[in-house]
Coordinates of C-alpha atoms in Angstrom, one line a residue:
Chain U
M1 CA -4.4 -3.3 -7.7
I2 CA -7.7 -5.4 -7.8
A3 CA -10.5 -3.2 -6.3
K4 CA -12.6 -4.9 -4.7
K5 CA -16.0 -3.3 -5.6
T6 CA -18.5 -5.2 -3.9
L7 CA -18.0 -8.2 -0.9
N8 CA -19.0 -11.2 -2.2
I9 CA -18.6 -13.3 0.5
T10 CA -21.0 -15.5 2.7
L11 CA -20.7 -14.3 6.8
N12 CA -21.0 -18.5 7.4
D13 CA -17.5 -19.3 5.7
L14 CA -16.1 -16.1 7.2
N15 CA -17.5 -17.6 11.1
N16 CA -16.2 -21.3 9.7
G17 CA -12.9 -19.3 9.5
E18 CA -12.1 -19.4 6.1
H19 CA -8.9 -17.5 4.5
D20 CA -10.2 -16.7 1.1
S21 CA -13.4 -15.3 2.9
F22 CA -11.3 -12.9 5.4
D23 CA -9.0 -11.8 2.2
T24 CA -12.0 -11.0 0.7
V25 CA -13.5 -8.5 3.7
F26 CA -9.5 -7.3 4.2
R27 CA -9.6 -6.1 0.3
Y28 CA -12.8 -4.9 0.6
Y29 CA -12.2 -2.4 3.9
Y30 CA -8.4 -1.7 4.3
P31 CA -8.6 1.1 1.8
S32 CA -11.5 3.2 4.2
L33 CA -10.2 2.1 7.4
C34 CA -6.7 3.6 6.4
Y35 CA -8.7 6.8 5.2
F36 CA -10.7 6.2 9.1
A37 CA -7.3 5.7 10.4
E38 CA -5.3 8.5 8.9
N39 CA -8.1 10.9 10.1
I40 CA -7.3 10.2 13.7
V41 CA -3.8 9.8 13.8
G42 CA -2.7 12.4 10.8
S43 CA 0.0 10.0 9.1
G44 CA -0.6 7.9 6.3
S45 CA 2.3 4.9 6.8
A46 CA 1.0 4.9 10.5
A47 CA -2.5 4.4 9.7
E48 CA -1.6 1.3 7.6
D49 CA 0.4 -0.1 10.7
V50 CA -2.7 0.5 13.0
V51 CA -4.7 -1.0 10.4
Q52 CA -2.6 -3.9 9.2
S53 CA -2.6 -4.3 13.2
V54 CA -6.2 -4.7 13.7
F55 CA -6.3 -7.4 10.8
L56 CA -3.8 -9.0 12.4
G57 CA -6.5 -9.4 15.3
F58 CA -8.8 -10.2 12.3
Y59 CA -7.0 -12.9 11.1
E60 CA -6.0 -14.8 14.3
N61 CA -9.0 -14.3 17.1
K62 CA -11.6 -15.1 13.9
P63 CA -14.2 -12.9 15.5
R64 CA -18.4 -14.1 14.5
F65 CA -20.5 -11.7 13.4
E66 CA -24.1 -11.5 12.9
N67 CA -24.3 -9.4 10.3
I68 CA -22.2 -7.7 8.0
T69 CA -23.1 -4.4 9.5
A70 CA -22.2 -5.4 13.0
L71 CA -18.8 -7.3 11.0
R72 CA -18.1 -3.0 9.7
S73 CA -18.1 -1.6 13.7
Y74 CA -16.0 -4.6 15.1
L75 CA -13.7 -3.0 12.2
Y76 CA -13.9 0.3 12.3
V77 CA -14.3 0.6 16.9
A78 CA -11.0 -1.8 16.6
V79 CA -9.2 0.9 14.2
N80 CA -10.4 3.9 16.1
N81 CA -8.7 1.6 19.7
R82 CA -5.6 0.8 17.7
S83 CA -5.6 4.7 16.7
I84 CA -6.0 5.9 20.0
K85 CA -3.2 3.8 21.4
Y86 CA -1.1 4.8 18.4
L87 CA -1.4 8.7 19.8
N88 CA -1.1 7.7 23.3
K89 CA 2.0 5.8 22.6
Q90 CA 3.2 8.8 20.6
K91 CA 2.1 11.3 23.3
R92 CA 2.9 9.2 26.6
N93 CA 2.9 13.2 28.6
I94 CA -0.6 13.5 27.4
P95 CA -3.4 11.7 30.3
A96 CA -5.1 8.3 28.4
D97 CA -8.2 10.5 29.5
D98 CA -7.5 13.4 27.5
L99 CA -7.8 11.3 24.2
L100 CA -10.3 8.8 24.8
A101 CA -12.5 12.2 25.9
D102 CA -15.8 10.2 25.2
S103 CA -17.5 14.5 25.1
K104 CA -20.3 14.7 23.0
A105 CA -17.7 16.5 20.4
E106 CA -15.2 13.9 20.2
T107 CA -17.9 11.2 19.4
D108 CA -19.0 14.0 16.8
N109 CA -15.9 13.9 15.6
R110 CA -15.6 9.6 15.2
F111 CA -18.9 9.4 13.6
H112 CA -18.0 12.4 10.8
M113 CA -14.8 10.6 10.3
A114 CA -16.4 7.1 10.1
M115 CA -18.8 8.9 7.4
E116 CA -16.4 10.8 5.6
A117 CA -14.6 7.6 5.2
N118 CA -17.8 5.3 4.7
V119 CA -18.6 7.9 1.4
V120 CA -15.2 8.2 -0.5
D121 CA -15.4 4.4 -0.2
E122 CA -18.6 4.2 -0.9
I123 CA -18.4 6.6 -4.3
F124 CA -15.0 5.3 -5.1
K125 CA -15.6 2.2 -5.5
A126 CA -19.8 2.8 -7.6
I127 CA -17.1 5.5 -10.1
D128 CA -14.8 2.0 -10.2
T129 CA -17.8 -0.3 -11.3
L130 CA -18.1 2.0 -14.6
P131 CA -16.8 0.9 -17.6
D132 CA -13.8 2.6 -18.5
A133 CA -15.1 5.3 -21.2
C134 CA -18.3 6.3 -19.4
R135 CA -16.1 6.5 -16.0
R136 CA -13.5 8.7 -17.0
I137 CA -16.5 10.7 -18.9
F138 CA -18.3 10.1 -15.0
E139 CA -15.3 12.0 -12.9
M140 CA -13.9 15.1 -15.7
S141 CA -18.1 16.2 -15.2
Y142 CA -18.7 15.2 -11.7
I143 CA -15.9 15.6 -9.6
E144 CA -13.6 17.3 -12.0
H145 CA -16.5 19.5 -12.5
R146 CA -15.6 20.2 -16.4
S147 CA -18.2 21.2 -19.1
V148 CA -19.2 19.1 -22.1
K149 CA -17.3 21.4 -24.4
D150 CA -14.4 21.3 -22.4
I151 CA -14.3 17.6 -21.9
C152 CA -15.9 17.3 -25.7
E153 CA -12.4 18.4 -26.8
E154 CA -9.6 16.9 -24.3
L155 CA -11.6 13.5 -25.4
Q156 CA -11.9 14.2 -29.3
I157 CA -15.4 13.0 -29.2
S158 CA -19.2 14.3 -29.7
E159 CA -21.2 16.1 -27.1
N160 CA -23.8 13.4 -27.6
T161 CA -21.3 10.5 -27.5
V162 CA -20.4 13.0 -23.6
K163 CA -24.1 13.4 -23.5
T164 CA -24.9 9.6 -23.5
Q165 CA -22.3 8.3 -21.2
R166 CA -23.6 10.3 -18.4
Q167 CA -26.8 9.3 -18.6
R168 CA -25.5 5.7 -18.9
A169 CA -23.1 6.2 -16.3
K170 CA -25.9 8.0 -14.4
K171 CA -28.0 5.0 -14.3
I172 CA -25.3 2.7 -13.4
L173 CA -24.3 4.0 -10.1
R174 CA -28.2 5.0 -9.4
E175 CA -28.5 0.7 -9.3
R176 CA -25.7 0.4 -7.5
L177 CA -26.3 3.1 -4.4
Q178 CA -30.1 1.7 -4.1
G179 CA -27.3 -0.6 -1.9
L180 CA -28.4 -3.4 -4.1
Y181 CA -25.4 -4.4 -5.6
R182 CA -23.1 -2.8 -2.5
Y183 CA -22.6 -6.2 -0.4
V184 CA -24.1 -9.5 -2.7
I185 CA -24.3 -11.8 0.6
Y186 CA -25.3 -14.8 0.9
I187 CA -26.5 -15.7 4.6
F188 CA -26.5 -19.4 5.9
F189 CA -27.5 -20.0 9.8
Chain D
M1 CA -26.5 6.6 18.3
E2 CA -22.6 5.0 18.8
W3 CA -20.8 6.9 16.1
H4 CA -19.6 3.3 15.2
N5 CA -23.3 2.0 13.4
I6 CA -23.5 4.3 10.3
P7 CA -26.9 2.9 8.9
D8 CA -25.9 2.2 5.0
S9 CA -29.0 4.1 4.1
L10 CA -27.3 7.1 5.3
I11 CA -23.9 6.2 3.5
D12 CA -26.3 5.3 0.4
A13 CA -27.8 8.8 0.5
V14 CA -25.1 11.4 1.0
S15 CA -23.4 9.4 -1.7
A16 CA -25.9 9.2 -4.2
S17 CA -26.6 13.2 -3.5
L18 CA -22.7 13.4 -4.1
L19 CA -22.4 12.7 -7.5
G20 CA -26.0 13.5 -8.5
T21 CA -27.6 9.7 -8.8
A22 CA -30.6 10.2 -6.0
N23 CA -33.8 10.1 -6.0
E24 CA -36.5 11.8 -3.9
S25 CA -35.8 9.6 -1.2
K26 CA -32.8 9.6 -1.0
K27 CA -33.0 13.4 -0.8
G28 CA -35.5 13.5 1.8
E29 CA -33.4 11.2 4.4
L30 CA -30.2 13.2 3.7
N31 CA -33.2 16.5 4.0
E32 CA -33.8 15.4 7.2
W33 CA -30.1 14.1 8.4
L34 CA -28.2 17.5 7.3
A35 CA -31.6 19.0 9.6
E36 CA -30.9 17.1 13.1
N37 CA -27.9 19.5 13.4
D38 CA -25.4 22.4 12.0
S39 CA -22.2 19.8 12.1
N40 CA -24.5 17.5 9.8
R41 CA -24.3 20.3 7.5
L42 CA -20.5 21.7 7.9
F43 CA -19.8 18.4 7.3
Y44 CA -21.8 18.3 3.9
D45 CA -21.1 21.6 2.8
N46 CA -17.4 20.6 3.0
I47 CA -17.5 16.9 1.1
K48 CA -19.9 19.1 -1.9
K49 CA -16.6 20.8 -3.0
P50 CA -15.3 18.7 -6.0
E51 CA -11.7 20.3 -4.7
V52 CA -11.9 18.4 -1.5
L53 CA -13.8 15.3 -2.5
A54 CA -11.4 14.9 -5.7
G55 CA -8.5 15.3 -2.9
M56 CA -10.3 12.4 -0.7
L57 CA -10.9 10.2 -3.5
A58 CA -7.2 10.9 -4.1
R59 CA -6.4 9.7 -0.5
L60 CA -8.4 7.3 -0.5
S61 CA -7.2 4.7 -3.5
S62 CA -3.1 5.8 -2.3
Y63 CA -3.5 2.6 0.1
D64 CA -1.7 0.4 -0.9
T65 CA -3.4 -3.1 -0.7
E66 CA -2.1 -5.5 -1.9
S67 CA 1.6 -5.0 -0.6
A68 CA -0.6 -5.1 2.6
L69 CA -1.9 -8.1 2.6
I70 CA 0.8 -10.3 1.4
L71 CA 2.7 -8.2 4.8
I72 CA -0.2 -9.7 7.2
K73 CA 0.1 -12.9 6.0
S74 CA 3.9 -13.1 6.1
R75 CA 4.1 -11.5 9.6
L76 CA 1.3 -14.5 10.2
E77 CA 3.2 -17.1 9.2
S78 CA 6.6 -15.5 11.3
K79 CA 4.5 -15.7 14.3
R80 CA 3.7 -18.9 14.4
R81 CA 6.9 -19.6 14.4
R82 CA 7.7 -17.6 16.4
R83 CA 10.8 -18.3 19.2
S84 CA 11.2 -16.1 22.1
L85 CA 12.6 -13.1 21.7
F86 CA 16.0 -13.6 24.0
R87 CA 16.5 -16.6 21.7
K88 CA 16.0 -14.4 18.8
A89 CA 18.6 -12.3 19.8
A90 CA 20.6 -15.0 20.8
A91 CA 20.6 -16.4 18.0
T92 CA 20.9 -13.0 16.0
A93 CA 24.0 -12.1 17.9
A94 CA 25.6 -15.5 17.4
A95 CA 25.6 -14.7 13.7
C96 CA 27.5 -11.1 13.1
I97 CA 29.8 -13.4 15.4
A98 CA 29.9 -16.1 13.0
A99 CA 29.6 -13.5 10.3
G100 CA 33.0 -11.7 11.8
I101 CA 30.8 -8.2 12.0
F102 CA 31.9 -5.2 13.8
L103 CA 29.8 -3.1 14.5
L104 CA 29.8 0.7 16.0
F105 CA 25.8 0.6 15.6
S106 CA 23.5 3.1 16.9
L107 CA 20.6 0.9 17.7
P108 CA 16.8 3.2 18.3
S109 CA 15.7 3.8 21.2
F110 CA 12.9 1.7 22.2
S111 CA 10.6 4.8 22.1
E112 CA 12.0 5.8 18.5
L113 CA 11.0 1.8 17.5
E114 CA 7.7 2.5 18.6
T115 CA 6.9 5.3 17.8
S116 CA 8.2 5.5 14.3
E117 CA 5.7 5.3 11.5
D118 CA 7.9 3.8 9.3
S119 CA 5.9 0.4 8.1
R120 CA 7.4 0.3 4.9
I121 CA 8.5 -2.7 2.9
I122 CA 11.6 -3.6 1.1
T123 CA 10.8 -6.9 -1.1
G124 CA 14.2 -8.5 -2.5
T125 CA 15.0 -11.9 -4.8
S126 CA 18.3 -14.0 -4.6
H127 CA 19.2 -15.3 -7.0
P128 CA 20.5 -18.5 -8.1
V129 CA 25.2 -17.8 -8.5
E130 CA 27.0 -18.8 -11.0
D131 CA 30.5 -19.8 -11.9
I132 CA 33.5 -18.2 -12.9
N133 CA 34.9 -18.3 -16.4
F134 CA 38.4 -18.8 -17.2
I135 CA 38.7 -18.4 -20.9
S136 CA 41.8 -18.7 -23.0
G137 CA 41.0 -19.1 -26.6
S138 CA 38.4 -21.7 -27.3
R139 CA 38.8 -23.3 -23.8
S140 CA 37.6 -22.1 -20.8
V141 CA 37.9 -23.4 -17.2
A142 CA 34.5 -23.1 -15.1
I143 CA 34.7 -22.5 -10.6
A144 CA 32.2 -22.7 -8.6
R145 CA 33.7 -20.9 -6.3
N146 CA 35.7 -17.8 -5.1
A147 CA 39.4 -18.8 -6.4
D148 CA 42.4 -16.6 -6.4
I149 CA 44.6 -17.5 -9.8
V150 CA 48.5 -17.4 -10.8
I151 CA 49.3 -16.0 -14.1
G152 CA 52.9 -17.3 -14.4
E153 CA 56.2 -15.5 -16.3
R154 CA 55.7 -18.2 -18.5
G155 CA 52.0 -18.7 -19.2
N156 CA 51.5 -21.8 -16.0
V157 CA 47.7 -20.9 -14.6
T158 CA 47.6 -22.2 -11.3
I159 CA 43.9 -21.6 -9.4
T160 CA 43.2 -22.2 -6.4
G161 CA 40.0 -21.8 -3.6
S162 CA 39.2 -20.0 -0.4
E163 CA 40.9 -22.2 1.5
N164 CA 43.5 -22.2 -0.2
E165 CA 42.9 -26.2 -2.1
D166 CA 43.8 -26.3 -5.9
I167 CA 41.3 -26.2 -8.1
A168 CA 43.3 -26.2 -11.6
T169 CA 46.6 -25.6 -13.1
I170 CA 46.6 -25.0 -17.0
D171 CA 49.0 -24.1 -19.7
V172 CA 48.7 -21.5 -22.3
A173 CA 51.0 -22.1 -24.7
E174 CA 51.1 -18.9 -26.8
A175 CA 50.3 -15.4 -26.0
Q176 CA 46.9 -14.8 -26.3
E177 CA 43.4 -13.0 -24.5
L178 CA 42.7 -14.1 -21.2
R179 CA 39.1 -13.6 -20.0
L180 CA 38.2 -13.8 -16.3
V181 CA 34.0 -13.7 -16.1
V182 CA 33.7 -13.5 -11.6
P183 CA 29.1 -13.6 -12.9
R184 CA 27.8 -12.2 -9.9
G185 CA 28.0 -12.8 -6.4
R186 CA 31.6 -13.7 -6.7
R187 CA 35.0 -12.0 -5.6
S188 CA 37.8 -13.3 -7.4
S189 CA 42.0 -12.5 -7.6
I190 CA 44.7 -12.6 -9.9
V191 CA 48.5 -12.0 -10.1
L192 CA 49.5 -11.3 -14.0
P193 CA 52.2 -12.4 -15.1
D194 CA 54.9 -9.6 -14.3
G195 CA 53.7 -9.6 -10.6
T196 CA 50.0 -7.4 -10.7
K197 CA 47.9 -8.0 -7.9
V198 CA 44.3 -7.6 -9.8
S199 CA 41.1 -7.7 -6.9
I200 CA 38.1 -8.5 -8.5
N201 CA 34.5 -7.3 -7.4
A202 CA 31.7 -9.6 -8.1
G203 CA 30.3 -8.5 -11.4
T204 CA 33.3 -8.5 -13.7
T205 CA 35.2 -8.9 -16.6
L206 CA 38.8 -8.7 -16.9
K207 CA 40.7 -8.8 -20.0
F208 CA 44.5 -9.9 -20.6
P209 CA 47.2 -11.6 -22.1
S210 CA 48.6 -14.2 -20.9
K211 CA 51.8 -12.5 -22.3
F212 CA 52.5 -8.6 -21.7
A213 CA 54.4 -7.3 -24.7
K214 CA 57.1 -5.1 -24.4
N215 CA 56.8 -1.8 -24.0
E216 CA 53.8 -1.8 -22.0
R217 CA 50.8 -3.6 -20.6
R218 CA 47.4 -3.5 -21.1
I219 CA 44.1 -5.0 -19.7
Q220 CA 40.3 -4.3 -19.7
V221 CA 37.9 -3.9 -17.3
E222 CA 33.9 -3.9 -17.2
G223 CA 32.5 -3.8 -13.5
E224 CA 35.5 -3.2 -10.2
I225 CA 39.2 -4.4 -10.0
F226 CA 41.5 -3.0 -7.5
V227 CA 45.1 -2.9 -8.6
D228 CA 48.2 -3.0 -7.3
A229 CA 50.8 -3.4 -10.1
A230 CA 54.2 -4.1 -10.3
H231 CA 56.5 -1.3 -10.6
D232 CA 58.4 -1.3 -14.2
P233 CA 59.1 2.3 -15.6
S234 CA 60.0 0.5 -18.8
R235 CA 56.7 -0.8 -19.6
P236 CA 53.9 1.5 -18.3
F237 CA 50.3 -0.1 -17.0
F238 CA 46.9 0.8 -18.6
V239 CA 43.3 0.3 -17.8
E240 CA 40.5 0.8 -20.7
A241 CA 37.5 0.9 -18.3
G242 CA 34.7 2.9 -20.1
D243 CA 35.6 5.5 -22.0
M244 CA 39.2 5.8 -19.8
T245 CA 42.2 4.9 -19.5
I246 CA 44.5 4.8 -16.7
K247 CA 48.1 5.0 -16.7
V248 CA 50.2 3.7 -14.6
L249 CA 53.9 3.7 -13.5
G250 CA 53.6 1.3 -10.1
T251 CA 50.8 2.4 -7.9
Q252 CA 47.0 0.9 -6.1
F253 CA 44.3 2.0 -7.2
N254 CA 40.6 1.1 -7.5
V255 CA 38.8 0.9 -10.8
S256 CA 35.0 1.2 -10.9
C257 CA 33.5 0.9 -14.4
Y258 CA 30.3 -1.4 -14.5
A259 CA 28.1 -1.2 -17.3
E260 CA 24.7 -0.5 -15.1
E261 CA 26.2 2.5 -13.7
A262 CA 27.0 5.4 -15.3
G263 CA 29.9 6.4 -16.0
S264 CA 33.3 5.0 -14.5
S265 CA 35.8 6.5 -11.2
V266 CA 39.3 5.8 -10.7
V267 CA 40.3 6.0 -6.7
L268 CA 43.9 6.6 -6.0
V269 CA 45.8 5.0 -3.3
D270 CA 49.2 4.9 -3.3
G271 CA 51.7 6.3 -5.9
S272 CA 50.5 8.5 -8.8
V273 CA 48.0 7.4 -12.4
E274 CA 47.3 9.4 -15.4
V275 CA 44.2 9.0 -16.7
S276 CA 42.9 10.1 -19.4
A277 CA 39.0 10.5 -21.8
F278 CA 37.0 12.7 -24.0
E279 CA 40.3 14.2 -25.4
E280 CA 41.4 15.4 -21.5
R281 CA 44.3 14.5 -19.7
R282 CA 44.4 14.6 -15.5
T283 CA 47.2 13.5 -13.1
M284 CA 45.6 12.1 -9.5
E285 CA 47.5 12.4 -5.9
P286 CA 46.3 9.9 -3.5
G287 CA 42.7 10.0 -1.7
Q288 CA 41.8 11.7 -5.0
M289 CA 38.7 10.0 -7.3
C290 CA 38.9 11.2 -10.9
R291 CA 35.1 10.0 -12.8
T292 CA 33.6 10.5 -16.2
D293 CA 31.1 12.8 -15.8
N294 CA 28.3 13.7 -18.6
G295 CA 32.1 13.7 -21.8
K296 CA 33.8 15.3 -18.5
L297 CA 36.4 13.9 -15.8
S298 CA 36.1 15.4 -12.7
M299 CA 38.1 14.9 -9.6
Q300 CA 37.1 14.9 -5.7
K301 CA 39.2 14.1 -2.5
I302 CA 37.7 10.9 -1.0
D303 CA 38.1 8.3 2.0
T304 CA 39.8 5.5 0.2
E305 CA 38.8 3.4 2.7
E306 CA 34.8 3.2 1.4
Y307 CA 36.0 2.5 -1.7
V308 CA 38.4 0.3 -1.6
S309 CA 37.4 -2.0 1.5
W310 CA 35.7 -4.5 -0.5
K311 CA 39.4 -6.5 -1.2
D312 CA 39.7 -6.8 1.9
G313 CA 35.9 -8.5 2.3
Y314 CA 34.3 -5.5 4.3
I315 CA 32.0 -2.5 3.4
L316 CA 32.4 0.5 5.2
L317 CA 29.4 3.1 5.6
P318 CA 31.2 5.9 7.4
R319 CA 27.8 8.0 8.1
K320 CA 24.6 6.9 9.1
M321 CA 23.6 4.7 5.8
P322 CA 19.5 3.3 5.1
V323 CA 19.0 0.5 5.1
S324 CA 17.3 0.6 1.5
E325 CA 21.3 2.0 0.4
V326 CA 23.4 -0.6 2.5
L327 CA 21.2 -3.2 0.6
T328 CA 21.4 -1.8 -2.9
K329 CA 25.7 -1.7 -1.8
I330 CA 25.1 -6.2 -1.3
E331 CA 23.7 -6.8 -3.9
R332 CA 26.2 -7.7 -6.7
Y333 CA 27.6 -9.5 -3.6
Y334 CA 25.0 -12.0 -3.1
N335 CA 23.6 -12.2 -6.7
V336 CA 20.8 -10.5 -4.9
N337 CA 18.1 -7.6 -5.6
F338 CA 15.8 -5.4 -3.5
S339 CA 13.5 -3.3 -4.1
C340 CA 11.9 -0.5 -2.3
S341 CA 8.7 -0.1 -2.2
D342 CA 6.7 3.2 -4.7
R343 CA 6.0 4.9 -0.5
G344 CA 9.5 5.0 0.3
T345 CA 12.8 3.3 1.3
L346 CA 13.0 2.9 5.5
A347 CA 14.4 6.2 5.6
D348 CA 15.0 6.0 9.0
R349 CA 16.4 2.8 9.9
T350 CA 20.3 3.3 9.1
C351 CA 23.7 1.0 10.6
W352 CA 27.1 2.0 9.6
G353 CA 30.2 0.8 10.9
K354 CA 31.8 -2.1 9.2
L355 CA 29.8 -5.2 7.4
M356 CA 31.9 -8.1 6.7
L357 CA 30.8 -10.0 3.9
A358 CA 30.3 -13.0 4.9
E359 CA 30.4 -16.1 2.6
D360 CA 26.3 -16.9 3.8
M361 CA 24.0 -13.8 2.7
E362 CA 22.0 -15.4 5.8
N363 CA 24.2 -14.0 7.6
I364 CA 24.9 -10.4 6.4
L365 CA 21.1 -9.6 6.3
K366 CA 20.5 -10.6 10.0
A367 CA 23.5 -8.3 11.3
I368 CA 21.7 -5.6 9.1
C369 CA 18.4 -5.7 10.7
L370 CA 19.6 -6.3 13.6
I371 CA 21.1 -3.0 14.3
S372 CA 19.1 -1.3 12.3
G373 CA 16.1 -1.9 14.2
T374 CA 13.9 -3.8 10.6
T375 CA 13.7 -7.3 10.9
Y376 CA 14.0 -9.5 7.6
E377 CA 12.2 -12.4 6.2
R378 CA 12.5 -15.5 3.8
D379 CA 10.9 -18.2 2.0
G380 CA 13.5 -19.5 -0.9
D381 CA 14.2 -17.3 -2.9
A382 CA 12.2 -13.7 -1.6
I383 CA 13.7 -11.4 1.0
L384 CA 11.0 -9.3 2.7
I385 CA 12.6 -5.9 5.2
K386 CA 10.5 -4.4 7.1
A387 CA 10.3 -1.9 10.1
D388 CA 9.8 -3.5 13.2
S389 CA 8.2 -1.3 14.8
V390 CA 4.1 -2.8 13.9
S391 CA 4.5 -6.1 15.8
N392 CA 5.0 -3.3 19.0
L393 CA 2.4 -1.1 18.0

């Protein structure tokens, strides 16, 4: 599986309907959109169905976007609507209004769901940019919260190596999470 | 703010704080957001827990992006070629009739189709089918179709095709060992010099003499055969299959002994046979199956039709069977391989009934898909089978 670490497309290509740029968008957003949909529909395979059918429409209709944030909004809204449609089909006897409830609580809920999907995806992609050696150390240290001593023992390396690699990881991550490396986009009008 | 308009800077601030790489300005942005309301605080406190975040990351990496992309591409392609639903259904029905498929089928109800969560796919590869080879000594005859072979008492061999057309006649002068190799995707039958009829399943090698000895008849098999042994008490008939030796006086039975499957098995339809393996010896009754199982013999009662129907050109599915299992059953007949993707096997898509083993794999696949609520696409050698429901979503 190829994880696309950066969304490296030109909006111009996308808006001109270049197929490769659609593939790039797909690879970049598919996991996080599935994650978002799964939080709504409650099943991984149903979530994948939902996201795939959204992208099917995306490939066919070739919508145009002014910027990358608009693209992301479009995809999240489409996945949300499609998920609700899916739930409606599953629970026919529940009035659609109940499911579509646009109460403040529901909106809050969607916001946090989308937030979670975005943050988890961002962390995943950030960690994924790390070179292998420092990635493993970083994961053990910051995700699994293991002690330096513990890591040294498991990986059979010195305390110094652990510390250097951790610093290196942090430096790379900091650069990425400035947002500078997230989207490599050239916009042509 | 609309729920879907999430500023990039906020995503960065939360992510960086969780990874411990946030600078002062990012920390400030996070704190400001946390102070906005309790639900932001609850959200952050939850995701901050290492075991929670680790679980979330694991879930994110569980979706199969590349398979999904292939699926979408193929679906776009098939949409382009899509005929009306009626024409499609009519064509499939016609294909079933053409293939002579009698199906006691259980079509999933519409609601089942639409609400199914199953979008998993099965992919397959179809391989070219090789010729049957009849080998005597240094001579070899290649037969490019399913063929029936008769060996006369004087060693004269007649090979005929499925429509009774003559393919070849050979004379095997002196007694020697003969070999019939039936590759995957082919079937054959042979009448041995004593009148014993042997149906030979796909992917089987059979060894036998052009003339049986005076005191016994002996053949060797790797693969699957159905034997209707001619009655001759003075010359017992032996089948050697892997670890097993089957001793017969005159009866009908099926022997399965594929190299790629663990163990050998015998299914007795009629009469009586004696099976020996690992210095054990068992006498079987009709309706029983005897198999080698971890170095010993085990017996069980079975419905023989399920095991021997292949010789009559059909597969019996006696109960609702998941599509993946049905596909595995036909792999050998059409020399095709199916692999079920990691996430599962379309377990809720089932069929049962009689599947006629049509000459053309296309027809049998169409039928399986029609009754199981799946669709199938073919691009050259590649086959893709998936649940119907997605397009209805």
